[in-house]
Amino acid sequence: MDVRADPTRQLVRLRGRSYVAFVFSPVVPIVEWLAEIDATLARSPGYFVGKPIVLDLSAVDLSSSAIAHLVGSLSERNIRVLGIEGVEEERLAANMPPLLTGGRACVITRSEPTKAEPEPKPKPTSLLLENPVRSGQSIVFMEGDVTVLGSVGSGAEIVAGGSIHIYGTLRGRAMAGVNGNSAARIYCQKIEAELLAIDGYYQTAEEIDVALRNRPAQAWLEGDTMKITPLN
Amino acid sequence: MAKVLVVTSGKGGVGKTTSTAALGAALAQSGQSVVVVDFDVGLRNLDLVMGAERRVVFDLINVVQGVAKLPQALIRDKRLENLWLLPASQTRDKDALTDEGVGRVIAELKSRFDWILCDSPAGIERGATLAMRYADEAVIVTNPEVSSVRDSDRIIGMLDSKTVRAERGERVEKHVLITRYDPARAARGEMLNIDDILEILATPLLGIIPESQDVLKASNVGTPVTLNNAESAPARAYIDASRRLMGEEVAMVVPAERKGFMNRLLGRRAA
């Protein structure tokens, strides 16, 4: 009697696991792009170690040998390419990483240990000076407006990220909107300024109209020109 | 309570030393015990104006460095027994003063005198900052000219930031003393007028000293102008200023143009 045992069919167990793969999208010239990779590696040598890397070649048109060379130069840098996408299959040789399709984009977020940091106080957006600003003093406030209740002496300067308001006489220099805020303005009760500047455009004392002197005035930018007009 | 007063200016040649001697003598005349300290190391002039240049043996630097004791360096005035001088040295390096040394000397002076008047060198260098460092009050001497007024503005800014009082968050009481004021030239617009100066400096006025030959005469004979001729216009202005320093209310006299009869006659004819 023949006893035959039917081979029991082993079930192939499939388990799913997903990894977030870095996608490298080389751009021409490849040499410069590699130099950028080198710069990243110089900052943190172990950054790509053990991470799946996918090469997306859709942005470049490379020949088979060029692809082989690129993969080679990446592995020289200890970067192992898991798969290649964005290229026809026939350009890939047998010893190259396989072609991948169907990748979905995702945002890489770096998980950092959450520390219970006290909420930083919001920085003040204006600076109030109750005393006159004397010759030789320099007030720099990049965060916003500066208001001076007294005068700004000749030889003093005020540098503000926002507008400048002076309720006394402006005899020194006033520079408003220094970090590119062209909407900033300068106001003063009496203008005898040595220099007015808004967002890099400036006028010196000589260029300011004599008729404006000793009067309340404001200065603002209209395109590339600085306008100074009397207030009221 | 001893008061440390610094007489300072930004620009040189405005009359700090003359004013220190005149104010010191005026305060001493009213019964206060006063020491005038010459901080202008390397140039030394206060002893000349006080007429004590031939009696200097030890000076401020010797005391600061501990070579001499304070009583050895103090020179008593020949005319006023409660007026003293602590002279400077011409031979020493101007960097020989140290912050702690000056602080020690000022503290010692404070225990002996009612008023310590420090004659500062001009400018914003270390000597000037050391002279103002321990001050409770400051007299900023200025001429009616733009350069002097602007430099005074800078000095006031330093008094508000570089003194011990300012660092402790207190105030140094400040006064402006306008010297060499010429009413005739001010009327002709050749000088800044008083209102403009005070508007720029935003500091209370201590006095206006008229331009006068008496000031030069007094300093050349080595006598503070208030002692040389107490009736002269500058002497009266300094005496008024010293009374204001002591807290008295004294009406401010703005020097006016004095026109003689002949002058007026000629003036009319010219008009």
XYZ file of C-alpha atoms in Angstrom:
503
model
C 0.000 0.000 0.000
C 1.138 3.165 -0.855
C 0.763 5.691 1.631
C 1.103 9.063 0.300
C 0.985 12.030 2.356
C -0.240 15.028 0.520
C 2.142 17.812 1.030
C 0.412 20.384 3.125
C 0.543 23.664 1.410
C 2.489 26.265 3.329
C 0.762 29.552 3.413
C 2.898 32.415 2.443
C 2.548 34.872 5.164
C 2.722 38.411 3.941
C 3.343 41.108 6.400
C 3.110 44.749 5.551
C 5.514 47.289 6.948
C 6.000 50.779 5.722
C 9.089 52.867 5.866
C 9.532 56.480 5.092
C 12.145 56.535 2.373
C 14.221 59.563 1.505
C 13.800 60.368 -2.130
C 16.859 61.768 -3.854
C 16.009 63.733 -6.958
C 19.280 64.480 -8.697
C 19.424 67.512 -10.922
C 21.936 68.384 -13.588
C 24.794 69.019 -13.242
C 25.091 65.840 -11.220
C 28.545 66.828 -9.931
C 27.158 69.879 -8.167
C 24.266 67.920 -6.804
C 26.715 65.375 -5.371
C 28.680 68.214 -3.825
C 25.536 69.267 -1.992
C 25.108 65.731 -0.673
C 28.720 65.887 0.474
C 27.991 69.150 2.312
C 25.057 67.525 4.111
C 27.251 64.574 5.034
C 29.951 66.876 6.310
C 27.460 68.390 8.755
C 26.101 65.046 9.955
C 28.073 62.035 8.681
C 25.634 59.388 9.939
C 22.509 61.053 8.612
C 21.679 58.619 5.797
C 23.052 55.473 7.438
C 20.426 52.728 7.701
C 17.729 54.777 6.019
C 15.989 53.601 2.855
C 16.884 55.792 -0.082
C 14.953 55.977 -3.349
C 16.468 57.626 -6.379
C 13.963 59.640 -8.406
C 15.364 60.178 -11.874
C 12.307 61.793 -13.460
C 13.936 65.219 -13.454
C 17.015 64.083 -15.371
C 17.577 62.062 -18.505
C 20.441 59.683 -17.805
C 21.846 56.830 -19.852
C 22.263 53.382 -18.387
C 25.956 53.875 -17.719
C 25.332 57.264 -16.154
C 22.805 55.709 -13.771
C 25.329 53.028 -12.888
C 27.916 55.706 -12.203
C 25.505 57.709 -10.032
C 24.553 54.663 -7.944
C 28.236 53.874 -7.640
C 29.159 57.309 -6.412
C 26.339 57.218 -3.865
C 27.482 53.891 -2.496
C 30.991 55.351 -2.229
C 29.403 57.762 0.224
C 27.860 54.863 2.118
C 24.436 55.623 0.758
C 22.692 52.458 -0.358
C 19.945 52.944 -2.871
C 16.855 50.804 -2.249
C 15.166 51.461 -5.545
C 14.966 53.727 -8.516
C 11.915 55.417 -9.874
C 11.023 57.724 -12.725
C 13.025 55.898 -15.401
C 12.248 53.216 -18.057
C 13.045 49.691 -16.933
C 15.290 48.932 -19.923
C 17.847 51.471 -18.789
C 18.470 49.561 -15.566
C 21.046 46.768 -15.623
C 20.655 43.605 -13.577
C 23.029 44.629 -10.829
C 21.207 47.891 -10.193
C 18.544 48.560 -7.617
C 15.051 47.597 -8.835
C 12.525 49.925 -10.357
C 9.907 51.183 -7.935
C 6.536 52.606 -8.731
C 3.589 53.852 -6.792
C 5.426 55.836 -4.183
C 3.356 58.283 -2.229
C 4.713 61.533 -1.060
C 4.724 62.232 2.645
C 6.084 64.939 4.843
C 9.101 64.071 6.873
C 8.753 65.359 10.364
C 11.532 65.137 12.802
C 10.278 63.960 16.145
C 12.028 65.849 18.856
C 11.765 65.271 22.555
C 9.052 67.618 23.712
C 10.330 69.758 26.499
C 7.970 71.653 28.696
C 9.448 74.999 27.839
C 7.904 78.087 29.340
C 6.142 80.099 26.681
C 8.536 82.818 25.624
C 7.117 86.238 26.324
C 6.099 87.996 23.154
C 8.751 90.564 22.292
C 7.630 94.145 22.588
C 6.944 95.667 19.216
C 7.582 99.252 20.204
C 10.147 101.140 22.224
C 9.311 104.259 24.209
C 12.084 106.650 25.226
C 11.058 109.234 27.785
C 14.347 111.117 27.895
C 16.016 113.095 25.159
C 18.422 111.099 22.998
C 21.796 112.826 23.381
C 24.601 113.388 20.930
C 26.678 110.226 20.574
C 23.883 107.895 21.633
C 22.640 105.302 19.188
C 19.289 103.605 19.715
C 18.816 100.446 17.675
C 15.461 98.675 17.816
C 14.874 96.211 14.986
C 11.615 94.780 16.330
C 9.365 97.717 15.575
C 8.537 101.351 16.191
C 10.511 103.817 18.295
C 8.805 106.710 20.036
C 10.852 109.510 21.593
C 9.118 111.951 23.908
C 12.078 114.372 23.948
C 14.407 115.576 21.244
C 17.034 113.673 19.290
C 20.256 115.657 19.508
C 22.618 116.430 16.687
C 25.045 113.529 16.469
C 22.557 111.014 17.873
C 20.919 108.292 15.814
C 17.801 106.166 15.942
C 17.592 102.956 13.955
C 14.227 101.207 13.905
C 12.740 98.230 12.133
C 9.424 100.083 12.030
C 8.459 103.734 12.103
C 10.010 106.507 14.195
C 7.938 109.044 16.120
C 9.660 112.034 17.712
C 7.680 114.445 19.847
C 10.591 116.900 20.135
C 13.065 118.238 17.634
C 14.846 115.788 15.364
C 18.385 117.138 14.955
C 20.227 113.850 14.520
C 19.724 110.878 12.218
C 16.619 108.773 11.912
C 16.625 105.479 10.025
C 13.282 103.708 9.791
C 12.296 100.387 8.261
C 15.893 99.163 8.207
C 15.045 95.501 7.687
C 13.213 96.106 4.473
C 10.024 97.700 5.689
C 9.307 100.276 3.015
C 5.987 101.179 4.631
C 7.762 102.634 7.666
C 7.550 106.371 8.230
C 9.317 109.041 10.242
C 7.308 111.639 12.116
C 8.703 114.520 14.113
C 7.462 117.638 15.828
C 10.297 119.761 14.435
C 12.574 118.718 11.640
C 16.225 119.743 11.640
C 17.495 116.284 10.793
C 21.019 115.462 9.693
C 19.792 112.410 7.827
C 16.505 110.656 7.180
C 16.412 107.110 5.845
C 13.642 104.629 5.140
C 14.455 101.109 3.963
C 17.836 102.216 2.630
C 16.641 105.313 0.758
C 17.982 108.400 2.410
C 18.167 112.173 2.294
C 20.776 114.301 4.013
C 20.224 117.662 5.645
C 21.260 119.477 2.472
C 18.586 117.787 0.396
C 15.764 118.512 2.799
C 13.743 121.520 1.714
C 14.605 124.624 3.748
C 10.943 125.552 3.859
C 10.259 122.446 5.940
C 12.801 123.283 8.639
C 11.557 123.743 12.176
C 8.108 122.443 11.308
C 6.244 119.236 12.099
C 6.952 116.843 9.280
C 6.658 113.281 8.120
C 8.727 111.269 5.698
C 7.665 108.193 3.764
C 8.611 106.212 0.692
C 6.746 106.491 -2.571
C 8.329 103.892 -4.804
C 11.986 104.821 -5.012
C 11.704 108.366 -3.763
C 11.486 109.671 -0.261
C 8.797 112.261 0.316
C 8.929 114.746 3.149
C 5.873 116.863 3.797
C 4.728 119.068 6.642
C 2.260 117.537 9.043
C -1.106 119.300 9.214
C 25.947 115.580 53.779
C 28.932 115.946 51.467
C 28.227 116.598 47.845
C 30.462 115.601 44.978
C 30.109 118.004 42.080
C 31.870 117.581 38.757
C 32.538 120.573 36.542
C 32.690 119.214 33.024
C 32.266 120.013 29.333
C 32.735 118.256 26.042
C 34.800 120.915 24.370
C 37.991 122.321 25.845
C 38.661 125.946 26.663
C 35.151 126.833 27.752
C 36.099 127.805 31.291
C 35.840 124.685 33.434
C 38.859 125.494 35.575
C 37.893 129.163 36.004
C 34.379 128.096 36.946
C 35.576 125.418 39.388
C 37.782 127.949 41.187
C 35.120 130.668 41.172
C 32.310 128.397 42.389
C 34.584 126.781 44.979
C 35.628 130.157 46.356
C 32.038 131.434 46.348
C 30.820 128.356 48.250
C 33.694 128.717 50.738
C 32.899 132.419 51.217
C 29.381 131.491 52.271
C 30.792 129.314 55.042
C 30.866 125.851 53.453
C 34.004 123.757 53.652
C 35.128 123.121 50.102
C 37.842 121.187 48.320
C 38.547 121.683 44.641
C 40.146 118.635 42.999
C 42.102 118.906 39.753
C 41.355 115.815 37.658
C 43.123 117.193 34.598
C 46.164 114.996 35.114
C 48.960 115.795 32.721
C 47.867 119.370 32.175
C 47.229 120.779 35.683
C 45.828 124.305 35.755
C 43.618 124.626 38.789
C 46.606 125.324 41.053
C 47.537 128.291 38.848
C 44.056 129.778 38.917
C 43.969 129.251 42.700
C 47.425 130.831 43.078
C 48.907 127.762 44.751
C 51.241 126.499 42.062
C 54.370 127.050 44.121
C 53.071 125.104 47.102
C 52.380 121.789 45.358
C 54.375 118.911 46.864
C 52.099 115.899 46.557
C 49.215 115.535 44.168
C 46.089 113.516 43.423
C 48.048 110.713 41.770
C 50.325 110.313 44.786
C 47.241 109.945 46.963
C 45.487 107.570 44.554
C 48.591 105.388 44.372
C 49.075 105.500 48.127
C 52.463 107.269 48.008
C 51.184 110.190 50.050
C 48.426 110.587 52.583
C 45.527 112.861 51.762
C 46.400 115.549 54.375
C 49.904 115.804 52.867
C 48.506 116.622 49.441
C 45.726 119.028 50.443
C 46.695 122.692 50.106
C 44.819 125.266 52.127
C 43.921 128.508 50.388
C 45.745 131.568 51.711
C 42.675 133.796 51.663
C 39.873 131.470 52.749
C 40.524 129.011 55.529
C 37.750 126.602 54.543
C 38.861 126.334 50.892
C 41.284 123.572 49.958
C 42.928 122.345 46.785
C 43.927 118.844 45.742
C 46.223 119.478 42.767
C 46.982 117.331 39.716
C 50.368 116.275 38.468
C 51.917 117.446 35.250
C 54.631 114.833 35.162
C 52.513 111.727 35.582
C 50.872 109.671 32.924
C 47.208 110.528 32.536
C 46.387 106.821 32.806
C 47.775 106.645 36.331
C 44.321 107.166 37.843
C 42.398 104.038 38.738
C 38.709 103.653 39.371
C 39.094 102.161 42.860
C 41.808 104.656 43.794
C 39.636 107.611 42.835
C 36.687 106.087 44.673
C 38.797 105.738 47.828
C 40.031 109.334 47.674
C 36.523 110.695 47.045
C 35.186 108.696 50.010
C 37.915 110.126 52.238
C 37.256 113.661 51.018
C 33.545 113.195 51.678
C 34.213 112.671 55.372
C 36.089 116.002 55.612
C 34.293 118.479 53.377
C 30.804 119.733 52.529
C 31.602 120.157 48.859
C 34.001 118.286 46.596
C 34.368 120.101 43.279
C 36.052 118.015 40.593
C 37.599 119.920 37.705
C 37.308 117.503 34.789
C 39.525 117.372 31.723
C 37.726 118.089 28.456
C 36.496 115.367 26.182
C 35.137 111.899 26.658
C 38.346 110.056 27.487
C 39.024 108.044 30.599
C 40.112 111.076 32.627
C 36.773 112.770 32.061
C 34.767 109.640 32.857
C 36.767 109.092 36.051
C 36.163 112.685 37.133
C 32.398 112.275 36.749
C 32.272 108.676 38.008
C 31.398 109.408 41.664
C 29.534 112.682 41.117
C 26.209 113.473 42.758
C 25.802 116.659 40.759
C 27.259 118.028 37.582
C 27.818 121.484 36.183
C 28.114 121.365 32.424
C 30.042 124.411 31.257
C 29.169 125.527 27.771
C 29.854 128.495 25.509
C 27.177 129.992 23.290
C 28.514 128.269 20.200
C 27.196 125.191 18.416
C 30.278 122.999 18.788
C 30.367 123.529 22.532
C 26.633 122.911 22.923
C 26.670 119.726 20.896
C 29.610 118.317 22.858
C 27.844 119.229 26.093
C 24.866 117.211 24.900
C 27.134 114.198 24.542
C 28.574 114.731 28.026
C 25.078 114.905 29.510
C 24.364 111.572 27.849
C 27.460 110.129 29.515
C 26.464 111.541 32.905
C 23.210 109.627 32.471
C 24.963 106.349 31.729
C 28.546 106.141 32.983
C 28.350 107.405 36.559
C 27.975 105.242 39.663
C 24.661 106.934 40.368
C 23.323 106.192 36.881
C 24.429 102.569 37.175
C 22.504 102.315 40.445
C 19.451 103.699 38.676
C 19.675 107.086 40.385
C 20.028 110.486 38.798
C 22.986 112.816 38.680
C 21.577 116.293 39.138
C 22.696 118.367 36.191
C 23.034 122.102 35.620
C 24.141 124.102 32.630
C 26.474 127.040 33.167
C 26.825 129.291 30.142
C 30.138 131.159 30.105
C 31.613 133.874 27.879
C 28.170 135.172 27.041
C 28.363 138.389 25.077
C 24.963 140.128 25.016
C 25.939 142.449 22.164
C 26.987 139.584 19.928
C 23.978 137.508 20.958
C 21.717 140.424 19.972
C 23.406 140.553 16.579
C 22.800 136.821 16.150
C 26.509 135.968 16.167
C 26.028 133.673 19.142
C 23.458 131.120 20.097
C 20.920 132.641 22.421
C 20.120 131.256 25.854
C 16.759 129.774 24.865
C 18.262 127.827 21.982
C 21.011 126.399 24.202
C 18.553 125.312 26.860
C 16.212 123.902 24.243
C 18.986 121.757 22.801
C 20.365 120.594 26.139
C 17.002 120.188 27.938
C 18.782 120.763 31.256
C 18.138 123.461 33.902
C 20.245 126.612 33.830
C 22.599 127.345 36.723
C 23.855 130.719 35.573
C 25.054 132.914 32.750
C 28.569 134.308 33.077
C 29.123 137.366 30.887
C 32.255 137.669 28.770
C 34.526 139.992 30.728
C 38.100 141.151 31.052
C 37.780 140.581 34.812
C 37.908 136.803 34.337
C 41.226 136.953 32.498
C 42.680 139.477 34.946
C 41.743 137.337 37.943
C 43.149 134.107 36.551
C 46.397 135.839 35.613
C 46.960 136.960 39.197
C 46.036 133.506 40.471
C 42.826 134.407 42.249
C 39.348 132.991 41.685
C 37.296 135.745 40.067
C 34.818 135.775 42.950
C 37.648 136.680 45.363
C 39.489 139.100 43.100
C 36.665 141.527 42.542
C 33.394 140.383 44.062
C 31.554 143.344 42.551
C 32.391 142.554 38.926
C 29.642 141.182 36.698
C 31.172 137.691 36.296
C 31.839 137.424 40.040
C 28.234 138.307 40.838
C 27.027 135.728 38.312
C 29.244 133.038 39.886
C 28.094 133.947 43.410
C 24.455 133.691 42.276
C 25.221 130.314 40.682
C 26.807 129.039 43.919
C 23.730 130.109 45.877
C 21.549 128.179 43.432
C 23.789 125.134 44.008
C 23.031 125.425 47.736
C 19.338 125.329 46.936
C 18.483 129.019 47.172
C 16.062 130.608 44.752
C 17.912 133.393 43.008
C 16.427 135.321 40.104
C 18.325 134.731 36.871
C 20.064 137.790 35.503
C 20.526 137.707 31.762
C 23.433 139.994 30.943
C 22.118 142.893 28.892
C 23.948 145.078 26.478
C 25.231 148.147 28.248
C 25.174 151.145 26.006
C 27.011 154.202 27.096
C 25.651 157.622 26.306
C 28.153 158.172 23.513
C 27.451 154.725 22.125
C 23.772 155.398 21.993
C 24.358 158.698 20.329
C 26.599 157.117 17.724
C 24.175 154.246 17.292
C 21.361 156.669 16.547
C 23.431 158.569 14.091
C 24.393 155.407 12.270
C 20.807 154.238 12.038
